[in-house]
Short mmCIF file of C-alpha atoms in Angstrom, two decimals:
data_model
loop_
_atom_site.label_atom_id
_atom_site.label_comp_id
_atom_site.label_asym_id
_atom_site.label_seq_id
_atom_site.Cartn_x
_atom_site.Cartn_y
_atom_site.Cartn_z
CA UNK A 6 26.51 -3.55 -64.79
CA UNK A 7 26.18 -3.47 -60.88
CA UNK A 8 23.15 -1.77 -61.02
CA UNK A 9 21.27 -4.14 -63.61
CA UNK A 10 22.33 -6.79 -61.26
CA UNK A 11 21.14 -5.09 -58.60
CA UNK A 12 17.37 -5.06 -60.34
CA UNK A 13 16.95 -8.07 -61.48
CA UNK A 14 18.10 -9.42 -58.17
CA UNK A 15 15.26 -6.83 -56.01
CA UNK A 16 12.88 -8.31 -59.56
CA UNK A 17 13.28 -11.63 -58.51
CA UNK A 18 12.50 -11.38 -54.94
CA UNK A 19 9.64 -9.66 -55.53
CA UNK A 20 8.43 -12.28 -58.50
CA UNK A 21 9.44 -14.97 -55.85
CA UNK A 22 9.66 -14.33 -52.88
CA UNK A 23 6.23 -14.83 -51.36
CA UNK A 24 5.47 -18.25 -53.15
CA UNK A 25 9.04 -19.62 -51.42
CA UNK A 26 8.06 -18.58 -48.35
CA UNK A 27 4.61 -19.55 -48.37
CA UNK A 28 5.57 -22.84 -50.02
CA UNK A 29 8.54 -23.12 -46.96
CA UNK A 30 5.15 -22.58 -44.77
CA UNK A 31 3.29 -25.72 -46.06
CA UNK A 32 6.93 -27.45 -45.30
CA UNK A 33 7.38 -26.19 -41.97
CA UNK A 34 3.98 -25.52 -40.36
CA UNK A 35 5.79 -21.58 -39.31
CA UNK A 36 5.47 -18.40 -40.56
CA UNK A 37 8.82 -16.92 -38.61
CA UNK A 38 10.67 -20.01 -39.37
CA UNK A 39 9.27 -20.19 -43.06
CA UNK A 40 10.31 -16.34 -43.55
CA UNK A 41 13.88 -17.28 -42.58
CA UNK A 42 14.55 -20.14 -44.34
CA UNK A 43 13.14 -17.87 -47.61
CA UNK A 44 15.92 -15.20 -46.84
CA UNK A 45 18.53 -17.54 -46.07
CA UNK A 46 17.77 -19.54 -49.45
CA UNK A 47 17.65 -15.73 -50.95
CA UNK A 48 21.32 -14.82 -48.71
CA UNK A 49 22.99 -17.98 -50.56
CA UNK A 50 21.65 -17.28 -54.21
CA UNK A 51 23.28 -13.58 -53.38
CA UNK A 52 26.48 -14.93 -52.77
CA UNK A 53 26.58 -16.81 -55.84
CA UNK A 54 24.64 -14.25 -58.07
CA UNK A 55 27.06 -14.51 -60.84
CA UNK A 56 27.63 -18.35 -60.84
CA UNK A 57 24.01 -19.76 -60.35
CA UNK A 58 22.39 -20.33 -64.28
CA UNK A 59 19.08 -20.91 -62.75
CA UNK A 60 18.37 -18.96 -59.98
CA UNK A 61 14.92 -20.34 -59.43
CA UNK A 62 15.84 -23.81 -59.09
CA UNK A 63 19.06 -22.64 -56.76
CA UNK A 64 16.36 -21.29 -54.71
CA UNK A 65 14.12 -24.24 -54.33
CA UNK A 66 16.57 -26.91 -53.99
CA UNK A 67 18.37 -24.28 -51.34
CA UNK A 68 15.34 -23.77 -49.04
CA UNK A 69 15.07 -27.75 -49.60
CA UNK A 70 18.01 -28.21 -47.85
CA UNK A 71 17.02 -25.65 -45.67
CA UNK A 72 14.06 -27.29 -44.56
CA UNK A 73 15.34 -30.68 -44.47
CA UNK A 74 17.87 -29.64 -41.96
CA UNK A 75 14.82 -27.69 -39.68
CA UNK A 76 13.28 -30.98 -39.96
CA UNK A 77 16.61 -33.09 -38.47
CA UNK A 78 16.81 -30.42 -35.80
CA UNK A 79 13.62 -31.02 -34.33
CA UNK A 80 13.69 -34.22 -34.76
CA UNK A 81 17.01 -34.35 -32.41
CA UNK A 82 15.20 -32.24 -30.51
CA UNK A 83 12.45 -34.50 -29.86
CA UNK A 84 14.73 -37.41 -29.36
CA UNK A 85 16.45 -35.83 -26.79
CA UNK A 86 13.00 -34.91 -24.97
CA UNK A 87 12.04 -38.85 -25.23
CA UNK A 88 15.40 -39.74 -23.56
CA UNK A 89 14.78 -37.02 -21.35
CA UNK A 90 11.75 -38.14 -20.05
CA UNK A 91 12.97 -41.94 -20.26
CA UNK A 92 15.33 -41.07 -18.11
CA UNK A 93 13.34 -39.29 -15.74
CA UNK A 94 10.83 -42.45 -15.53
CA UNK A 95 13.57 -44.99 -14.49
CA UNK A 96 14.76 -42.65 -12.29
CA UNK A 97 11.43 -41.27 -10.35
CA UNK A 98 12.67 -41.44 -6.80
CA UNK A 99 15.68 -38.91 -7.64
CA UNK A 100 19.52 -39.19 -7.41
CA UNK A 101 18.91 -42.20 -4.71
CA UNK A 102 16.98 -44.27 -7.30
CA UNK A 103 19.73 -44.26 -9.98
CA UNK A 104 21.77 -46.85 -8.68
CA UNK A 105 19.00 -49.20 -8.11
CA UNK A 106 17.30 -48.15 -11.20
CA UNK A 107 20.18 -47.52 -14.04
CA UNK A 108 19.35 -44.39 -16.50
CA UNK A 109 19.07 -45.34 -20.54
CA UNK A 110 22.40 -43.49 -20.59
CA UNK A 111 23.94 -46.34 -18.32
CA UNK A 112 21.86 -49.06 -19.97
CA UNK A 113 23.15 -47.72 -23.20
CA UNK A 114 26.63 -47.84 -22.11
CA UNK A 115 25.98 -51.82 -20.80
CA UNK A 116 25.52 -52.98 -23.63
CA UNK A 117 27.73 -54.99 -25.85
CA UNK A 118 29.83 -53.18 -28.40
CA UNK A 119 28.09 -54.89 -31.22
CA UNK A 120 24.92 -53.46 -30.24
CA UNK A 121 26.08 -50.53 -28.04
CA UNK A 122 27.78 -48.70 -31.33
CA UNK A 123 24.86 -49.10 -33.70
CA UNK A 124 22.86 -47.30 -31.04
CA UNK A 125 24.99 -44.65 -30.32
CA UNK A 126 25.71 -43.89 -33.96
CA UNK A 127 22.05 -44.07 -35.28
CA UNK A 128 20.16 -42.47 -32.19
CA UNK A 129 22.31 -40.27 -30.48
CA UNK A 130 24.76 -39.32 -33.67
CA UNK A 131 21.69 -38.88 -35.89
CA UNK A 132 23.27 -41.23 -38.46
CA UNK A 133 21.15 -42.61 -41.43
CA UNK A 134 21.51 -46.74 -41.04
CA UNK A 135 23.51 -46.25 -44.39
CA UNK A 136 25.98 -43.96 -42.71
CA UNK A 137 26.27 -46.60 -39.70
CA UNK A 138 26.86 -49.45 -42.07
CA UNK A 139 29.61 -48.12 -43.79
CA UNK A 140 31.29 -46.18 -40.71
CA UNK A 141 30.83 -50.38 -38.81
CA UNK A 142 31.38 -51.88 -41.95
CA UNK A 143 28.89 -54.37 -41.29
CA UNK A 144 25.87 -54.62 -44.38
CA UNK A 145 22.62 -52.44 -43.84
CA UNK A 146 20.49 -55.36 -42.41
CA UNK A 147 23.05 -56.65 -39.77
CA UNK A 148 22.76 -53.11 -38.43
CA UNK A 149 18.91 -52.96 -38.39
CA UNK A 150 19.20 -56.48 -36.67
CA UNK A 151 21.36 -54.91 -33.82
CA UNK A 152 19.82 -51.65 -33.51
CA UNK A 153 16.55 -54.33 -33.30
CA UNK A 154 18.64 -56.36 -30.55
CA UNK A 155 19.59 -53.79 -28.58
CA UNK A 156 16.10 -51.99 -28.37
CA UNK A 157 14.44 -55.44 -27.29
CA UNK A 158 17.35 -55.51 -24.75
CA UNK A 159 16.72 -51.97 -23.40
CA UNK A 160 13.20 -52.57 -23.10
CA UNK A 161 13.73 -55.33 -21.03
CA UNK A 162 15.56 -53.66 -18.96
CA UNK A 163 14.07 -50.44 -18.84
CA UNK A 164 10.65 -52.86 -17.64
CA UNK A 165 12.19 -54.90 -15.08
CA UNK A 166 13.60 -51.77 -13.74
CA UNK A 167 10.02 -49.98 -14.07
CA UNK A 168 8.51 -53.29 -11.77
CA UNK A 169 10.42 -52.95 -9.42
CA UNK A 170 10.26 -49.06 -8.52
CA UNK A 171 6.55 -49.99 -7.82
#
């Protein structure tokens, strides 16, 4: 029994294997990354061997997931670079300049609750707008109207601030 599980297991992998990965490649624009999400999705069905019906769509809809979450992660990532490098620009004169010229972080922080939580929540938590509204419990298009708010206040801000480090 153990070994006919074993072959059809190594049979699959071979029958699948490279279109997963190479169809993880179109997804993530990586070979190495690609490659691991492929054995990862491959790890999982393992585990589950005897409780998956369709292994094939297990697969797919586990490197899915996979990839999804590669995507979120880079996409924190970049967000954090942006605020990074936000920061950095209010701040251009070093440690001296902060207290004339607030960082985002501070700015953040200054806002009103109303608009302060939406941010923190949808930018810095990662949160889908969905996730905010019910977490707020205030409707989905109250929270777009703050998160609006309080990006037209920061940029305001942030610009003022900006004119007068020149």
């Amino acid at each position: 029994m153990k070994r006919s599980r074993e072959k059809a297991a190594s049979e699959l992998f071979a029958a699948l294997y490279p279109r997963l990965a190479g169809w993880c490649r179109r997804l993530v624009d990586d070979d190495e990354t690609a490659h691991e999400i492929a054995s990862e999705a491959f790890t999982r069905l393992w585990a589950r061997w005897t409780s998956v019906a369709e292994p094939h769509g297990f697969l797919y809809v586990t490197a899915a997931n996979l990839v999804r979450d590669h995507w979120r992660k880079l996409e924190r990532e970049r967000r954090a670079m942006h605020r990074a490098t936000a920061e950095a620009a209010v701040r251009p004169g070093g440690d001296h300049a902060e207290q004339a010229d607030p960082s985002v972080r501070l700015l953040v922080q200054s806002l009103p609750e109303r608009l302060r939580v939406p941010i923190l929540l949808h930018y810095y938590a990662d949160m889908p707008i969905r996730e905010v509204s019910v977490l707020t419990g205030r409707k989905e298009g109250t929270v777009k109207a703050d998160l609006h708010a309080a990006r037209e206040l920061l940029r305001a801000h942030l610009r003022r601030s900006l004119d007068h480090t020149r």
